[in-house]
């Protein structure tokens, strides 16, 4: 599949908006939260994005933003007669009072720990995740420290 | 066991035989009243008490103590084996200190990889909440006598991460520290100076002695 055809097909999908090309081989789109699981399944099975590079969360007060970086490393997607691998950058906006979204860790196994990290530090809840625990901070830590409204305490212990 | 170690715990202190123990009673009654099955620590205590009392009664304790103390002290001063344990960038400087440029081996510092064989714990980086119990375990696994060196700003006070949500504000909030070496990161010369300071400290305190008595 060619990269130009991919852009045309992506524009036709419902829920996708603001499609733009931020580099020669990178597409950036905004996506609605409600269609996210169906869209990611389609990306993996029809458009050859078989690798999940990164899932990260941003706190744009008052809302959260999730950024998914997916790439096609197999060479099925060709970018204008070059050998570059195609990438797509999906932005999803979440409301602050309900920061939850469908998990994609059953599509891409590597998304498991990315989602755990986003839950740990930013408090995004991934529905359907098999094992949503903290990954960096100790168990029993209160709060999600990378949120902008997090207030920390200094922990001390007597010896 | 508490973090204060074996010397700070009165129960264990009595087991090792301090001056508060009634020595004659121990010699009459035996170590724990159970002669058929001695635990290893009971056997050690019994041997300790028997040898100590014999040496004390004949006046040999003072003589042997006076003769062996400088030798024990010399041995401890010139072989403080540090634990080969690195947290962050100060660990690179620790490696550089033992490279041929600043050959720290000539001070008798041989890095050992097991805490059971070590005398010195070098805390060389920020201690985060998840690392703290592990570091405490490492400290408690080391045999007495033991010393702790806080290397670099992060280990002294938390350094640039002093107000972080997960970094402990200094290693001395949960373990006794003997020598603080400032620097960010500490230069190998500074680490060497820290070890020389530790040697001075060992010499002043004279911890080497006959038996395990205070």
CSV table of C-alpha atoms in Angstrom, one decimal, chain A residues 2-83:
chain,number,residue,atom,x,y,z
A,2,UNK,CA,1.2,3.5,-0.8
A,3,UNK,CA,1.4,6.3,1.8
A,4,UNK,CA,-0.9,8.6,-0.3
A,5,UNK,CA,-3.6,5.9,-0.5
A,6,UNK,CA,-3.3,5.5,3.3
A,7,UNK,CA,-4.0,9.2,3.9
A,8,UNK,CA,-7.1,9.1,1.6
A,9,UNK,CA,-8.5,6.1,3.4
A,10,UNK,CA,-7.8,7.6,6.8
A,11,UNK,CA,-9.6,10.8,5.9
A,12,UNK,CA,-12.7,8.7,5.1
A,13,UNK,CA,-12.9,7.0,8.5
A,14,UNK,CA,-15.4,8.4,11.0
A,15,UNK,CA,-13.9,10.0,14.1
A,16,UNK,CA,-10.6,11.0,12.4
A,17,UNK,CA,-9.9,14.8,12.1
A,18,UNK,CA,-7.1,17.2,11.5
A,19,UNK,CA,-5.0,14.9,9.4
A,20,UNK,CA,-1.6,16.4,8.6
A,21,UNK,CA,1.8,15.4,7.6
A,22,UNK,CA,4.5,16.4,10.2
A,23,UNK,CA,7.4,14.8,8.3
A,24,UNK,CA,7.7,13.0,5.1
A,25,UNK,CA,6.8,9.6,6.6
A,26,UNK,CA,4.8,10.6,9.7
A,27,UNK,CA,1.0,11.2,9.7
A,28,UNK,CA,-0.6,13.1,12.7
A,29,UNK,CA,-4.3,12.7,13.3
A,30,UNK,CA,-6.8,13.5,16.1
A,31,UNK,CA,-9.1,10.8,17.1
A,32,UNK,CA,-12.3,10.6,19.0
A,33,UNK,CA,-12.2,8.5,22.2
A,34,UNK,CA,-15.4,6.5,21.4
A,35,UNK,CA,-14.0,4.9,18.2
A,36,UNK,CA,-10.5,4.3,19.4
A,37,UNK,CA,-10.6,0.5,19.8
A,38,UNK,CA,-12.1,-0.1,16.4
A,39,UNK,CA,-9.7,2.3,14.8
A,40,UNK,CA,-6.6,0.7,16.3
A,41,UNK,CA,-7.8,-2.7,15.3
A,42,UNK,CA,-8.2,-1.5,11.7
A,43,UNK,CA,-4.8,0.2,11.8
A,44,UNK,CA,-3.2,-3.1,12.8
A,45,UNK,CA,-5.0,-5.5,10.6
A,46,UNK,CA,-5.6,-3.5,7.4
A,47,UNK,CA,-2.9,-0.9,7.4
A,48,UNK,CA,0.1,-2.9,8.6
A,49,UNK,CA,1.0,-0.9,11.6
A,50,UNK,CA,2.3,-3.9,13.5
A,51,UNK,CA,4.5,-2.1,16.0
A,52,UNK,CA,3.5,0.1,18.9
A,53,UNK,CA,6.5,2.4,19.6
A,54,UNK,CA,5.1,4.6,22.4
A,55,UNK,CA,2.1,5.5,24.4
A,56,UNK,CA,2.4,8.7,26.4
A,57,UNK,CA,0.1,10.9,28.3
A,58,UNK,CA,0.2,14.7,28.5
A,59,UNK,CA,-1.5,16.9,31.1
A,60,UNK,CA,-2.8,19.9,29.2
A,61,UNK,CA,-4.8,21.4,32.0
A,62,UNK,CA,-7.7,20.9,32.3
A,63,UNK,CA,-7.8,17.9,29.9
A,64,UNK,CA,-5.5,15.0,29.3
A,65,UNK,CA,-4.1,14.0,25.9
A,66,UNK,CA,-2.9,10.6,24.9
A,67,UNK,CA,-0.4,10.2,22.1
A,68,UNK,CA,0.1,6.8,20.4
A,69,UNK,CA,3.1,6.4,18.1
A,70,UNK,CA,2.6,3.4,15.8
A,71,UNK,CA,5.0,2.3,13.0
A,72,UNK,CA,5.1,-0.1,10.1
A,73,UNK,CA,8.5,-1.8,10.1
A,74,UNK,CA,7.7,-4.6,7.6
A,75,UNK,CA,7.9,-2.4,4.5
A,76,UNK,CA,4.3,-3.1,3.4
A,77,UNK,CA,3.7,0.7,3.4
A,78,UNK,CA,5.9,2.5,0.9
A,79,UNK,CA,6.7,6.1,1.4
A,80,UNK,CA,7.2,7.9,-2.0
A,81,UNK,CA,9.8,5.5,-3.4
A,82,UNK,CA,12.0,5.8,-0.3
A,83,UNK,CA,12.9,3.1,2.1
